[in-house]
Amino acid sequence: MSNPSPAPPYGPDLRERILGSFSGDIDPIGVPLLYRLALVLVTAIMVMLPLIYVALVVLSSYGVYYHGVHHLLLFEIIESRRTALISYVTPLFAGITLVFFMIKPLLAPRGDKQTPRSLMPKDEPILFAFVQRVCDAVGAPFPKRIDVDCDANASASFRRGLASLGSQDLVLTLGLPLVRQSSLQQLTGVLAHELGHFAQGAGMGLSFVVRSINAWLSRVVYERDRWDEYLEKSARDAARISFVASLVVQMARLVVWSTRRILWLLMWIGHGVSCFLLRQMEFDADRYEARMVGPETFETTCRELSYLGLAVEKSFGDLSSSWEEGRLVDNLPSLVAAHRRRIEPSVLRRIDAEVDGRRTGWFDTHPAASERIAYAHRETATHVFQSDLPATALFRDFEALAVEVSRSFYEHHLDQKIRPEDLVDTDRLLARQDRDEAERFARNRFFLGATDHPLRPLPVGDVEGSNAREGSDFGRLLNRLQVLRDELQEGEAEGRETLEAYDVEMGQRSALDRADDLLEAGFKVSAEELDVERFDIVSLVAKMETVQRRMDQLGGRLAPQERRAAERLLTALRVLELPGLGDRPSDLAALRDEVPRLLSAARAYASDLDRIDRLRRHFDRYDSIAEERQGSPNDEDLQRIFVGLAEEVREGLNHLRLSWNDLPYPFDHTDRGITLGRWAIPDIPPEDDYGGIYGAAHTALQRSFDLNGRVLARLAAIGERLEGELALDPLVPSEGPGSEA
């Protein structure tokens, strides 16, 4: 954001300086009568939607009762006892299931929420005095509680939800990443916006009802629980028992699917009638912000929130990758701020262009940022707050609070206790990232693109024998490295072009695999989509053979360049065997322990590539069939294929974990005894846990590919370091990281 001046020491002088930054209160913003009437009408419609649903529940319940009591005569008019039983029980079971699944959303509890970190006035007196002054300036009630969390935003809401309607029982929540990156001027504007909602009187209460109903409808439409999983499992079990049992359960699944459609329709009706008024409320709150800090500050804040969103995304990517090794950054707001500082100016310009180009859609609950900025600039009143302090000046010890809240955030989302050794400081994590990025550049320079495809591993095992004849003589190593470097550069352009073609063919093969499954399940796929004259099993098999033949040909053309890259690496690593190593820098001696672990991991990946590729192909097909299955939940052929693919995926996970379970993880980890198998595949889900199988396979593939890339990048960096001992400069690739372009 802006570059605020340093804050003076925490104390009375700072308090007076902050409160003295207000020059008055903002002019009240009136709400037109027509708008109030429209809001009441929309609220009435929204309240009607759950009532309509309740009426459907009552009607369905009566239908089940009527069938159960009045249709016993089926046993009298149908001669076959079996047929009569099926005719009576099937609708009864389906009806009872329907009523249960219709009642369940009405009782569905909210998901587990993180216990907030609430601040006390005695601990943060300046913050509470400041918020009180903002409330006075806006004309909003003072919140009963002030919470902090790790969101990159702020919010004001009713403290006890619907129970607080009609009262001034508010809670203000401050996202510490927002505070860490904001100036006090900008944070004041954000708070004026949030508290401005509550200065709108009854309008905020009505809009809260509208938003709550919208959120409830969305949650019950898309959220699944154990009952849904149990019904799905029952359908699979019933299919194995008998046709009759399968018919009964499938009928139940069909009526449950129908309730989802009803809720989906009600959700979109509610969303459609409410979104315009919700957008108008945001415009009104924007006026409070503009009058508090000025339209210019409003615009910079609006744009900065977009930048901060990218920084948050990058930060959570860091947390995901660092947690793979059992570590998390101790201060999440500090990490977000660091990523915000690292965003390149060209990226900021691109984000600004996206902000300026986006327009509000019919079903958006918030206006587009560009329209909000234009609306704020219509405000001509002089703003009433001006400060050049950082927002962190409001807190007695912001960094200590950020560390505490970060830890609580991790424990909630990971559902486990975070130990002190699980945390690293931000600078250390960023330094690790800088090293990883530098090593990715080194990988491109050293291998010249020959290792860019995750399914074309470096053949370190295949060329090791031929490399041994070079021995550890200085002159021979230098001569051989010069030859290999020249050959790699000569073959670089053709190698990159061939690799791109190979990747295209692999994508085509994946599409053909998916089409094969859909054809088996009775679905139709466009012939043009697969570049075949007609879509049938004969054409599909012929196309698969053609694609595989081209992949084999392209793989043969890639092999020589891959062998040169592997031999260059192994030749450079032999510098570690040269006499006199003990007289050289200590980092070279330390590599003797590291290199064998890295090579072991690289060989394991290469030797298990067929197993990894099979897992990938089964996973891709499993993923696509799962998508089709959502649209056709009662299709038995799809179900059979889906279950079979799940078994294949789970078996692949078992085999890969077993193969890697004795190999040490080659990088630093809090669990010093962790193996490659346990790291890549932490656990194998039960055979009927399809969601767990999907997640485990996704994790295993992602970690396997990342492992291969990181190992090769580290080895490339070491190779360059050792070539430097022979006075050889790094090569300059024609494209990619490290190229002159």
XYZ file of C-alpha atoms in Angstrom:
741
model
C 0.000 0.000 0.000
C 1.342 3.480 0.717
C 4.555 4.092 2.633
C 3.415 5.376 6.034
C 5.806 7.046 8.419
C 7.071 5.145 11.476
C 4.788 5.217 14.499
C 5.936 6.858 17.742
C 6.175 4.695 20.876
C 2.917 3.219 22.114
C 1.376 5.467 24.720
C -0.697 8.596 25.386
C 1.087 10.702 22.760
C 0.320 8.158 20.054
C -3.306 7.991 21.173
C -3.674 11.749 20.944
C -2.019 11.823 17.534
C -4.365 9.158 16.143
C -7.554 10.619 17.597
C -6.431 14.076 16.520
C -6.411 12.868 12.905
C -10.229 13.213 12.851
C -11.465 16.642 11.848
C -15.134 15.938 12.498
C -17.940 13.524 11.659
C -19.163 12.641 8.190
C -22.511 13.842 6.907
C -25.248 11.213 7.324
C -26.169 9.248 4.223
C -29.906 8.958 3.813
C -31.673 5.897 2.464
C -34.571 6.736 0.068
C -38.043 5.532 1.054
C -38.458 3.644 -2.220
C -35.240 1.746 -1.522
C -36.457 0.856 1.989
C -39.734 -0.446 0.601
C -37.911 -2.503 -2.025
C -35.666 -3.983 0.667
C -38.704 -4.966 2.755
C -40.266 -6.606 -0.317
C -37.090 -8.559 -1.139
C -36.789 -9.673 2.491
C -40.383 -10.893 2.449
C -39.698 -12.908 -0.720
C -36.537 -14.382 0.795
C -38.388 -15.413 3.963
C -41.030 -17.053 1.781
C -38.485 -19.352 0.139
C -37.743 -21.456 3.261
C -41.475 -21.439 4.035
C -42.191 -22.829 0.560
C -39.627 -25.515 1.236
C -41.202 -26.338 4.596
C -44.577 -26.618 2.871
C -43.068 -29.120 0.420
C -41.702 -31.116 3.361
C -45.141 -31.221 4.955
C -46.778 -32.223 1.661
C -44.198 -34.973 1.096
C -44.675 -36.255 4.652
C -48.394 -36.452 4.131
C -47.847 -38.299 0.845
C -45.713 -40.912 2.611
C -48.326 -41.283 5.350
C -51.133 -41.607 2.814
C -49.271 -44.288 0.855
C -48.365 -46.227 3.994
C -51.953 -46.251 5.325
C -54.146 -46.393 2.217
C -52.151 -48.540 -0.216
C -52.047 -51.741 1.791
C -54.705 -52.958 -0.617
C -51.872 -53.614 -3.083
C -51.395 -56.905 -1.262
C -55.006 -57.771 -2.055
C -55.233 -56.775 -5.709
C -51.779 -58.034 -6.816
C -51.544 -61.806 -6.886
C -47.744 -62.025 -6.671
C -46.642 -61.386 -3.090
C -43.182 -60.413 -4.322
C -44.543 -57.860 -6.799
C -46.958 -56.471 -4.207
C -44.169 -56.103 -1.676
C -41.937 -54.291 -4.178
C -44.823 -52.015 -5.233
C -45.552 -51.102 -1.619
C -42.071 -50.942 -0.067
C -40.249 -49.115 -2.857
C -42.362 -45.900 -2.757
C -42.538 -46.110 1.050
C -38.760 -46.366 1.477
C -38.130 -43.709 -1.157
C -40.685 -41.407 0.474
C -39.242 -41.800 3.960
C -35.763 -41.150 2.572
C -37.084 -38.110 0.698
C -38.642 -36.617 3.833
C -35.495 -37.265 5.868
C -33.223 -35.611 3.323
C -35.650 -32.697 2.989
C -35.754 -32.158 6.754
C -31.984 -32.532 7.109
C -31.150 -29.159 5.426
C -33.528 -27.373 7.795
C -31.544 -28.720 10.731
C -28.108 -28.619 9.077
C -25.665 -27.009 11.502
C -23.007 -24.592 10.406
C -19.551 -25.930 9.763
C -17.010 -25.857 12.549
C -15.817 -22.278 12.905
C -12.542 -21.128 14.343
C -12.754 -19.726 17.843
C -11.934 -16.035 17.341
C -9.171 -14.197 19.135
C -11.052 -11.477 20.972
C -9.198 -8.380 22.128
C -9.685 -6.652 25.470
C -9.833 -2.860 25.974
C -7.246 -3.052 28.750
C -4.772 -4.757 26.386
C -5.415 -2.547 23.332
C -6.707 0.803 24.643
C -5.686 2.820 21.572
C -7.435 0.420 19.190
C -10.689 0.540 21.172
C -10.576 4.335 21.459
C -9.931 4.571 17.716
C -12.836 2.251 16.807
C -15.119 4.246 19.116
C -14.130 7.422 17.268
C -14.792 5.812 13.867
C -18.221 4.702 15.086
C -18.988 8.240 16.285
C -17.896 9.712 12.953
C -20.001 7.240 10.970
C -23.000 7.205 13.298
C -22.784 3.469 13.924
C -23.105 1.572 17.238
C -19.892 0.545 18.958
C -19.218 -3.219 18.634
C -19.568 -5.360 21.724
C -16.479 -7.302 20.695
C -13.404 -6.782 18.494
C -11.849 -9.936 17.037
C -8.769 -10.537 14.915
C -8.086 -13.317 12.421
C -5.896 -14.161 9.434
C -8.206 -12.933 6.662
C -7.014 -10.170 4.377
C -10.094 -8.060 5.042
C -12.316 -6.688 7.802
C -15.978 -7.214 8.606
C -18.721 -6.077 10.950
C -21.615 -8.401 11.702
C -24.234 -9.317 14.277
C -22.408 -11.000 17.144
C -24.965 -13.778 17.702
C -26.358 -13.984 14.200
C -30.144 -13.866 13.937
C -30.394 -13.644 17.733
C -28.827 -10.160 17.560
C -31.351 -8.784 15.054
C -33.012 -5.590 16.212
C -30.191 -4.790 18.628
C -26.804 -3.116 18.489
C -24.998 -6.326 19.365
C -22.126 -6.185 16.861
C -18.726 -7.788 16.437
C -15.943 -6.159 14.452
C -13.349 -8.510 12.947
C -9.987 -7.234 11.733
C -7.872 -9.350 9.396
C -4.265 -9.009 10.519
C -2.817 -9.368 6.989
C -4.890 -6.327 6.018
C -3.715 -4.404 9.080
C -0.087 -5.395 8.470
C -0.118 -4.059 4.928
C -2.389 -0.994 5.341
C -1.771 2.560 6.266
C -3.971 3.876 9.062
C -5.687 6.068 6.477
C -6.679 3.039 4.420
C -7.764 0.891 7.374
C -9.928 3.733 8.654
C -11.707 3.810 5.301
C -12.306 0.053 5.393
C -13.766 0.301 8.903
C -15.981 3.211 7.848
C -17.337 1.001 5.062
C -18.021 -1.968 7.332
C -19.509 0.068 10.171
C -21.399 2.186 7.648
C -23.593 -0.825 6.948
C -24.842 -0.595 10.527
C -25.417 3.130 10.250
C -28.138 2.262 7.721
C -30.497 1.255 10.539
C -33.085 -1.427 9.829
C -31.656 -1.871 6.329
C -28.688 -3.771 7.717
C -30.919 -6.125 9.664
C -33.048 -6.875 6.613
C -30.005 -7.389 4.406
C -28.574 -9.736 7.046
C -31.716 -11.863 6.779
C -31.387 -11.878 2.983
C -27.705 -12.826 3.078
C -28.284 -15.507 5.721
C -31.014 -17.198 3.703
C -28.883 -17.049 0.565
C -25.939 -18.568 2.433
C -28.141 -21.311 3.937
C -29.577 -22.260 0.552
C -26.118 -22.389 -1.027
C -24.762 -24.512 1.792
C -27.525 -27.099 1.774
C -27.439 -27.372 -2.031
C -23.720 -28.017 -2.355
C -22.635 -29.370 1.026
C -22.495 -33.140 1.571
C -22.312 -35.028 4.860
C -22.023 -38.589 6.112
C -25.694 -39.318 5.364
C -25.142 -38.568 1.686
C -22.073 -40.797 1.662
C -24.006 -43.546 3.467
C -26.808 -43.479 0.887
C -24.247 -43.687 -1.921
C -22.506 -46.622 -0.265
C -25.860 -48.345 0.295
C -26.573 -48.079 -3.411
C -23.321 -49.874 -4.206
C -23.937 -52.578 -1.608
C -27.527 -53.097 -2.732
C -26.423 -53.584 -6.323
C -24.297 -56.525 -5.178
C -27.168 -58.085 -3.191
C -30.084 -58.166 -5.617
C -31.918 -56.276 -8.316
C -34.840 -55.541 -5.975
C -32.616 -54.033 -3.278
C -30.827 -51.979 -5.912
C -34.156 -50.737 -7.303
C -35.348 -49.593 -3.884
C -32.142 -47.722 -3.032
C -31.772 -46.200 -6.501
C -35.329 -44.892 -6.252
C -34.390 -43.293 -2.940
C -31.319 -41.697 -4.499
C -33.467 -40.323 -7.311
C -35.885 -38.588 -4.948
C -32.990 -37.183 -2.899
C -31.498 -35.808 -6.092
C -34.902 -34.200 -6.724
C -34.737 -32.365 -3.382
C -31.362 -30.960 -4.389
C -32.934 -29.629 -7.600
C -35.759 -27.996 -5.643
C -33.288 -26.321 -3.311
C -31.141 -25.312 -6.277
C -34.137 -23.593 -7.887
C -35.039 -21.803 -4.659
C -31.403 -20.751 -4.228
C -31.271 -19.094 -7.640
C -34.643 -17.413 -7.161
C -33.403 -15.940 -3.883
C -30.093 -14.939 -5.374
C -31.757 -13.322 -8.358
C -34.210 -11.157 -6.401
C -31.677 -10.007 -3.804
C -28.425 -9.307 -5.614
C -29.363 -5.847 -6.945
C -30.295 -4.512 -3.527
C -27.210 -6.069 -1.937
C -25.050 -4.276 -4.497
C -26.820 -1.018 -3.681
C -26.009 -1.487 -0.007
C -22.337 -1.848 -0.925
C -22.486 1.407 -2.894
C -24.009 3.163 0.116
C -21.285 1.808 2.427
C -18.667 2.954 -0.108
C -19.966 6.499 0.346
C -19.163 6.289 4.060
C -15.621 5.237 3.204
C -15.165 7.988 0.618
C -16.460 10.641 3.012
C -14.180 9.358 5.761
C -10.842 9.187 3.886
C -11.508 10.634 0.419
C -12.151 9.074 -3.023
C -8.427 8.849 -3.823
C -7.704 6.727 -0.755
C -10.812 4.667 -1.536
C -9.415 3.896 -4.992
C -5.928 2.970 -3.775
C -7.443 0.735 -1.086
C -9.725 -0.943 -3.602
C -6.785 -1.727 -5.882
C -4.574 -2.787 -2.990
C -7.142 -5.342 -1.866
C -6.764 -6.972 -5.299
C -2.965 -6.982 -4.923
C -3.318 -8.369 -1.430
C -5.503 -11.172 -2.763
C -2.629 -12.333 -4.977
C -0.209 -12.084 -2.055
C -2.542 -14.214 0.074
C -2.771 -16.803 -2.712
C 1.013 -17.027 -2.919
C 1.301 -17.206 0.858
C -1.094 -20.123 1.111
C 0.850 -21.853 -1.640
C 3.931 -21.445 0.552
C 2.114 -22.882 3.553
C 0.988 -25.892 1.540
C 4.478 -26.702 0.270
C 6.268 -25.978 3.568
C 3.797 -28.116 5.534
C 4.822 -31.057 3.344
C 8.040 -30.913 5.348
C 6.298 -30.293 8.672
C 6.899 -26.554 8.882
C 4.800 -23.391 8.802
C 5.753 -19.746 8.880
C 5.327 -18.330 12.378
C 3.843 -14.987 11.228
C 1.325 -15.340 8.403
C 0.524 -11.594 8.097
C 4.250 -10.930 7.724
C 4.469 -13.530 4.954
C 1.536 -11.967 3.106
C 3.181 -8.542 3.377
C 6.457 -9.937 2.037
C 4.690 -11.409 -0.985
C 2.906 -8.117 -1.559
C 6.273 -6.346 -1.703
C 7.568 -8.924 -4.180
C 4.812 -8.478 -6.769
C 6.424 -7.171 -9.941
C 5.215 -3.810 -11.342
C 4.159 -5.544 -14.564
C 1.890 -7.855 -12.554
C 0.406 -4.886 -10.692
C -0.378 -3.221 -14.031
C -2.092 -6.393 -15.227
C -4.211 -6.541 -12.070
C -5.141 -2.868 -12.516
C -6.229 -3.597 -16.084
C -8.399 -6.460 -14.849
C -9.939 -4.208 -12.187
C -10.663 -1.493 -14.738
C -12.060 -3.930 -17.286
C -14.396 -5.982 -15.117
C -18.101 -5.171 -15.119
C -20.807 -6.194 -12.675
C -22.812 -9.289 -13.589
C -26.532 -9.768 -13.020
C -25.986 -12.209 -10.170
C -23.071 -10.456 -8.437
C -23.732 -9.503 -4.806
C -20.940 -6.903 -4.910
C -20.409 -4.295 -7.634
C -17.315 -4.495 -9.809
C -14.366 -2.583 -8.350
C -14.218 -0.214 -11.337
C -17.849 0.824 -10.792
C -17.306 1.265 -7.062
C -14.308 3.502 -7.719
C -16.282 5.620 -10.172
C -19.162 5.868 -7.696
C -16.845 6.930 -4.851
C -15.343 9.716 -6.977
C -18.789 11.330 -7.150
C -18.410 12.258 -3.490
C -17.373 15.909 -3.245
C -17.510 16.393 0.528
C -14.180 16.998 2.283
C -12.995 13.844 4.028
C -12.660 13.938 7.802
C -9.663 11.689 8.513
C -6.035 12.151 7.503
C -3.003 10.252 8.849
C 0.395 9.087 7.648
C 0.815 6.377 10.311
C 0.828 2.623 9.672
C -2.277 0.716 10.760
C -0.137 -1.448 13.046
C 0.294 1.636 15.282
C -3.113 0.824 16.745
C -1.725 -2.275 18.483
C 0.516 -2.521 21.516
C 2.606 -5.363 20.016
C 1.291 -6.236 16.574
C 3.968 -8.801 15.664
C 3.465 -10.836 18.835
C -0.290 -10.821 18.256
C 0.215 -11.903 14.622
C 2.328 -14.875 15.712
C -0.282 -15.932 18.260
C -3.202 -15.642 15.810
C -1.245 -17.434 13.055
C -0.650 -20.396 15.311
C -4.331 -20.538 16.293
C -5.268 -20.368 12.605
C -3.044 -23.352 11.785
C -4.334 -25.435 14.674
C -7.927 -24.868 13.631
C -7.453 -25.707 9.962
C -5.070 -28.614 10.506
C -6.972 -29.883 13.548
C -3.769 -30.604 15.451
C -1.482 -28.991 17.970
C 1.331 -26.940 16.462
C 4.681 -27.399 18.186
C 7.366 -24.687 18.383
C 9.613 -26.765 16.109
C 6.866 -26.743 13.462
C 7.274 -22.986 12.998
C 9.948 -21.038 11.122
C 10.374 -17.306 10.816
C 9.320 -15.544 7.634
C 12.837 -14.582 6.535
C 13.991 -18.186 6.703
C 11.065 -19.418 4.645
C 11.561 -16.684 2.048
C 15.286 -17.436 1.879
C 14.426 -21.075 1.210
C 12.076 -19.974 -1.574
C 14.744 -17.754 -3.088
C 17.126 -20.697 -3.110
C 14.520 -22.950 -4.696
C 13.843 -20.371 -7.391
C 17.546 -19.951 -8.081
C 17.861 -23.723 -8.384
C 14.956 -23.842 -10.861
C 16.880 -21.382 -12.992
C 19.966 -23.562 -12.618
C 17.975 -26.596 -13.762
C 17.042 -24.885 -17.027
C 20.620 -23.719 -17.603
C 22.196 -27.032 -16.763
C 19.853 -29.435 -18.577
C 18.701 -26.978 -21.294
C 15.098 -28.159 -21.142
C 15.905 -31.879 -21.338
C 14.170 -32.547 -17.987
C 11.121 -30.308 -18.431
C 8.518 -33.076 -18.786
C 7.581 -34.858 -15.540
C 7.062 -38.155 -17.392
C 10.489 -38.026 -19.064
C 12.800 -38.534 -16.058
C 16.548 -38.045 -16.135
C 18.113 -41.469 -16.972
C 20.812 -41.307 -14.282
C 20.861 -45.078 -13.865
C 21.203 -45.821 -17.601
C 24.315 -43.711 -18.216
C 26.154 -44.307 -14.955
C 28.178 -47.224 -16.305
C 29.381 -45.388 -19.396
C 30.423 -42.456 -17.275
C 32.624 -44.522 -14.974
C 35.390 -44.850 -17.568
C 36.170 -41.147 -17.285
C 37.493 -41.718 -13.765
C 38.215 -38.767 -11.509
C 41.071 -37.198 -13.428
C 40.838 -33.403 -13.688
C 41.745 -33.217 -17.374
C 39.437 -36.008 -18.474
C 36.499 -34.596 -16.540
C 37.037 -31.155 -18.030
C 37.333 -32.459 -21.605
C 34.263 -34.665 -21.310
C 32.200 -31.881 -19.766
C 33.131 -29.509 -22.576
C 32.013 -32.067 -25.164
C 28.716 -32.736 -23.392
C 27.980 -29.037 -22.931
C 28.544 -28.394 -26.651
C 26.341 -31.329 -27.652
C 23.572 -30.235 -25.291
C 23.552 -26.734 -26.730
C 23.488 -28.056 -30.293
C 20.475 -30.241 -29.532
C 18.586 -27.750 -27.345
C 16.256 -26.212 -29.960
C 15.237 -29.552 -31.450
C 14.820 -31.071 -27.979
C 12.454 -28.349 -26.785
C 10.397 -28.552 -29.984
C 10.152 -32.335 -29.719
C 9.182 -32.136 -26.058
C 6.306 -29.775 -26.894
C 5.035 -32.202 -29.537
C 5.331 -35.077 -27.055
C 3.226 -33.168 -24.533
C 0.515 -32.538 -27.136
C 0.321 -36.243 -27.963
C 0.140 -37.116 -24.268
C -2.812 -34.765 -23.856
C -4.503 -36.445 -26.796
C -3.902 -39.849 -25.244
C -5.536 -38.721 -21.993
C -8.589 -37.514 -23.928
C -8.812 -40.875 -25.693
C -8.638 -42.737 -22.375
C -11.530 -40.647 -21.076
C -13.537 -41.230 -24.254
C -12.937 -44.980 -23.915
C -14.531 -44.958 -20.463
C -17.474 -42.844 -21.615
C -18.058 -45.114 -24.594
C -18.064 -48.135 -22.291
C -20.672 -46.411 -20.114
C -22.903 -45.710 -23.122
C -22.156 -41.990 -23.481
C -21.555 -40.194 -26.752
C -18.451 -38.155 -27.506
C -17.973 -35.874 -30.500
C -15.883 -37.475 -33.233
C -14.505 -34.050 -34.186
C -13.306 -33.547 -30.624
C -11.060 -36.611 -30.921
C -10.101 -36.064 -34.578
C -11.614 -39.339 -35.815
C -13.987 -39.962 -38.709
C -16.569 -41.664 -36.509
C -16.751 -42.443 -32.837
C -16.813 -46.165 -32.196
C -14.562 -48.659 -30.487
C -12.692 -49.560 -33.696
C -11.898 -45.935 -34.528
C -10.959 -45.259 -30.911
C -8.495 -48.152 -30.701
C -6.956 -47.176 -34.037
C -6.531 -43.594 -32.847
C -4.958 -44.774 -29.579
C -2.441 -46.895 -31.492
C -1.585 -43.966 -33.759
C -1.055 -41.597 -30.831
C 1.051 -44.147 -28.935
C 3.180 -44.765 -32.017
C 3.859 -41.041 -32.386
C 4.710 -40.788 -28.681
C 7.199 -43.652 -29.034
C 8.802 -41.967 -32.038
C 9.062 -38.630 -30.248
C 10.435 -40.368 -27.139
C 13.155 -41.943 -29.274
C 14.147 -38.525 -30.550
C 14.273 -37.135 -26.992
C 16.407 -39.931 -25.555
C 19.863 -38.810 -26.839
C 19.496 -35.315 -25.357
C 18.263 -36.772 -22.075
C 21.260 -39.104 -21.918
C 23.653 -36.200 -22.561
C 22.022 -34.217 -19.736
C 22.325 -37.161 -17.342
C 25.924 -37.804 -18.289
C 26.817 -34.138 -17.870
C 25.392 -34.219 -14.343
C 27.167 -37.412 -13.319
C 30.443 -36.205 -14.825
C 30.212 -32.911 -12.930
C 29.453 -34.766 -9.695
C 32.743 -36.657 -10.044
C 34.499 -33.433 -9.125
C 33.647 -34.470 -5.575
C 36.061 -37.406 -6.021
C 39.018 -35.261 -7.093
C 42.055 -35.346 -4.767
C 42.477 -32.423 -2.391
C 38.797 -31.940 -1.673
C 39.597 -31.366 1.972
C 41.505 -28.199 1.063
C 38.477 -26.728 -0.712
C 35.527 -24.788 0.705
C 33.562 -26.693 3.341
C 30.352 -26.602 1.313
C 31.887 -28.973 -1.253
C 32.693 -31.521 1.437
C 29.118 -31.291 2.751
C 27.797 -32.219 -0.701
C 29.277 -35.706 -0.351
C 26.471 -36.576 2.066
C 23.723 -34.796 0.150
C 24.355 -36.001 -3.416
C 23.768 -39.751 -2.780
C 20.368 -39.047 -1.242
C 19.388 -36.877 -4.194
C 20.550 -39.443 -6.743
C 18.717 -42.184 -4.886
C 15.471 -40.215 -5.127
C 16.051 -39.437 -8.819
C 16.650 -43.119 -9.595
C 13.575 -44.161 -7.602
C 11.412 -41.754 -9.576
C 12.850 -42.942 -12.902
C 12.536 -46.629 -12.077
C 8.929 -46.221 -10.904
C 7.860 -43.981 -13.779
C 5.622 -46.658 -15.329
C 3.839 -47.065 -11.998
C 3.485 -43.278 -11.610
C 2.189 -42.924 -15.165
C -0.382 -45.683 -14.660
C -1.518 -43.980 -11.467
C -1.779 -40.682 -13.351
C -3.831 -42.199 -16.158
C -6.157 -44.003 -13.772
C -6.523 -40.823 -11.714
C -7.351 -38.689 -14.779
C -9.990 -41.178 -15.874
C -11.310 -41.461 -12.316
C -11.594 -37.676 -12.181
C -13.475 -37.383 -15.483
C -15.857 -40.248 -14.696
C -16.560 -38.730 -11.265
C -17.568 -35.516 -13.033
C -19.934 -37.358 -15.382
C -21.268 -39.375 -12.453
C -22.409 -36.222 -10.650
C -24.719 -35.443 -13.549
C -25.976 -39.053 -13.799
C -26.010 -40.371 -10.211
C -28.143 -43.428 -11.064
C -26.192 -44.667 -14.100
C -25.073 -48.201 -13.157
C -22.454 -48.470 -15.935
C -20.829 -45.246 -14.781
C -20.953 -46.463 -11.192
C -19.274 -49.742 -12.119
C -16.497 -47.995 -14.055
C -16.059 -45.461 -11.262
C -15.673 -48.139 -8.592
C -13.243 -50.089 -10.787
C -11.081 -47.023 -11.382
C -11.115 -46.236 -7.660
C -9.775 -49.729 -6.984
C -7.056 -49.252 -9.626
C -6.048 -45.900 -8.134
C -5.929 -47.284 -4.613
C -3.857 -50.264 -5.748
C -1.448 -47.908 -7.513
C -1.056 -45.874 -4.332
C -0.284 -49.028 -2.359
C 2.366 -50.183 -4.818
C 4.087 -46.814 -5.041
C 4.157 -46.356 -1.273
C 5.585 -49.831 -0.787
C 8.263 -49.226 -3.430
C 9.415 -45.975 -1.796
C 8.976 -46.858 1.843
C 12.633 -47.744 2.476
C 14.087 -44.661 0.733
C 14.973 -41.599 2.828
C 13.358 -38.269 2.008
C 16.274 -36.261 0.546
C 15.458 -32.834 1.998
C 15.169 -31.331 5.463
C 12.045 -32.388 7.378
C 10.916 -32.105 10.991
C 10.442 -35.887 10.994
C 14.052 -36.902 10.423
C 13.152 -40.529 9.802
C 10.476 -39.902 7.187
C 10.685 -41.989 4.013
C 9.779 -41.066 0.461
C 6.790 -43.382 0.672
C 5.333 -41.826 3.828
C 6.010 -38.317 2.527
C 4.413 -38.807 -0.898
C 1.522 -40.952 0.365
C 0.859 -40.235 4.058
C -1.970 -42.796 4.252
C -4.075 -45.140 2.108
C -7.822 -44.441 2.489
C -10.359 -47.286 2.894
C -11.618 -48.817 -0.351
C -15.064 -47.203 -0.058
C -13.718 -43.713 0.758
C -13.818 -42.395 -2.794
C -13.208 -38.792 -1.816
C -10.207 -39.860 0.267
C -8.828 -41.968 -2.600
C -9.159 -39.016 -4.961
C -7.365 -36.702 -2.522
C -4.594 -39.206 -1.770
C -3.945 -39.796 -5.477
C -3.880 -36.072 -6.205
C -1.422 -35.532 -3.353
C 0.774 -38.473 -4.394
C 1.028 -37.359 -8.018
C 1.623 -33.724 -7.148
C 4.296 -34.574 -4.594
C 5.969 -37.083 -6.913
C 6.208 -34.565 -9.743
C 7.347 -31.823 -7.355
C 9.942 -34.154 -5.829
C 11.414 -34.976 -9.227
C 11.557 -31.305 -10.186
C 13.103 -30.212 -6.909
C 15.679 -33.022 -6.886
C 16.761 -32.210 -10.437
C 16.903 -28.498 -9.635
C 19.113 -29.130 -6.596
C 21.354 -31.502 -8.541
C 21.643 -28.946 -11.354
C 22.677 -26.241 -8.882
C 25.285 -28.593 -7.420
C 26.442 -29.519 -10.936
C 26.929 -25.859 -11.831
C 28.800 -25.293 -8.570
C 31.145 -28.196 -9.310
C 31.690 -27.153 -12.934
C 32.722 -23.811 -11.527
C 35.561 -25.631 -9.767
C 36.772 -26.489 -13.277
C 36.445 -22.840 -14.361
C 33.393 -23.569 -16.534
C 30.753 -20.825 -16.668
C 27.015 -21.666 -16.607
C 25.401 -22.146 -20.019
C 22.778 -19.697 -21.243
C 19.549 -21.427 -22.384
C 17.689 -20.190 -25.441
C 14.394 -19.898 -23.515
C 12.882 -20.345 -20.074
C 14.333 -19.240 -16.703
C 17.888 -18.024 -16.999
C 17.706 -17.258 -20.738
C 18.877 -13.961 -22.141
C 15.358 -13.309 -23.400
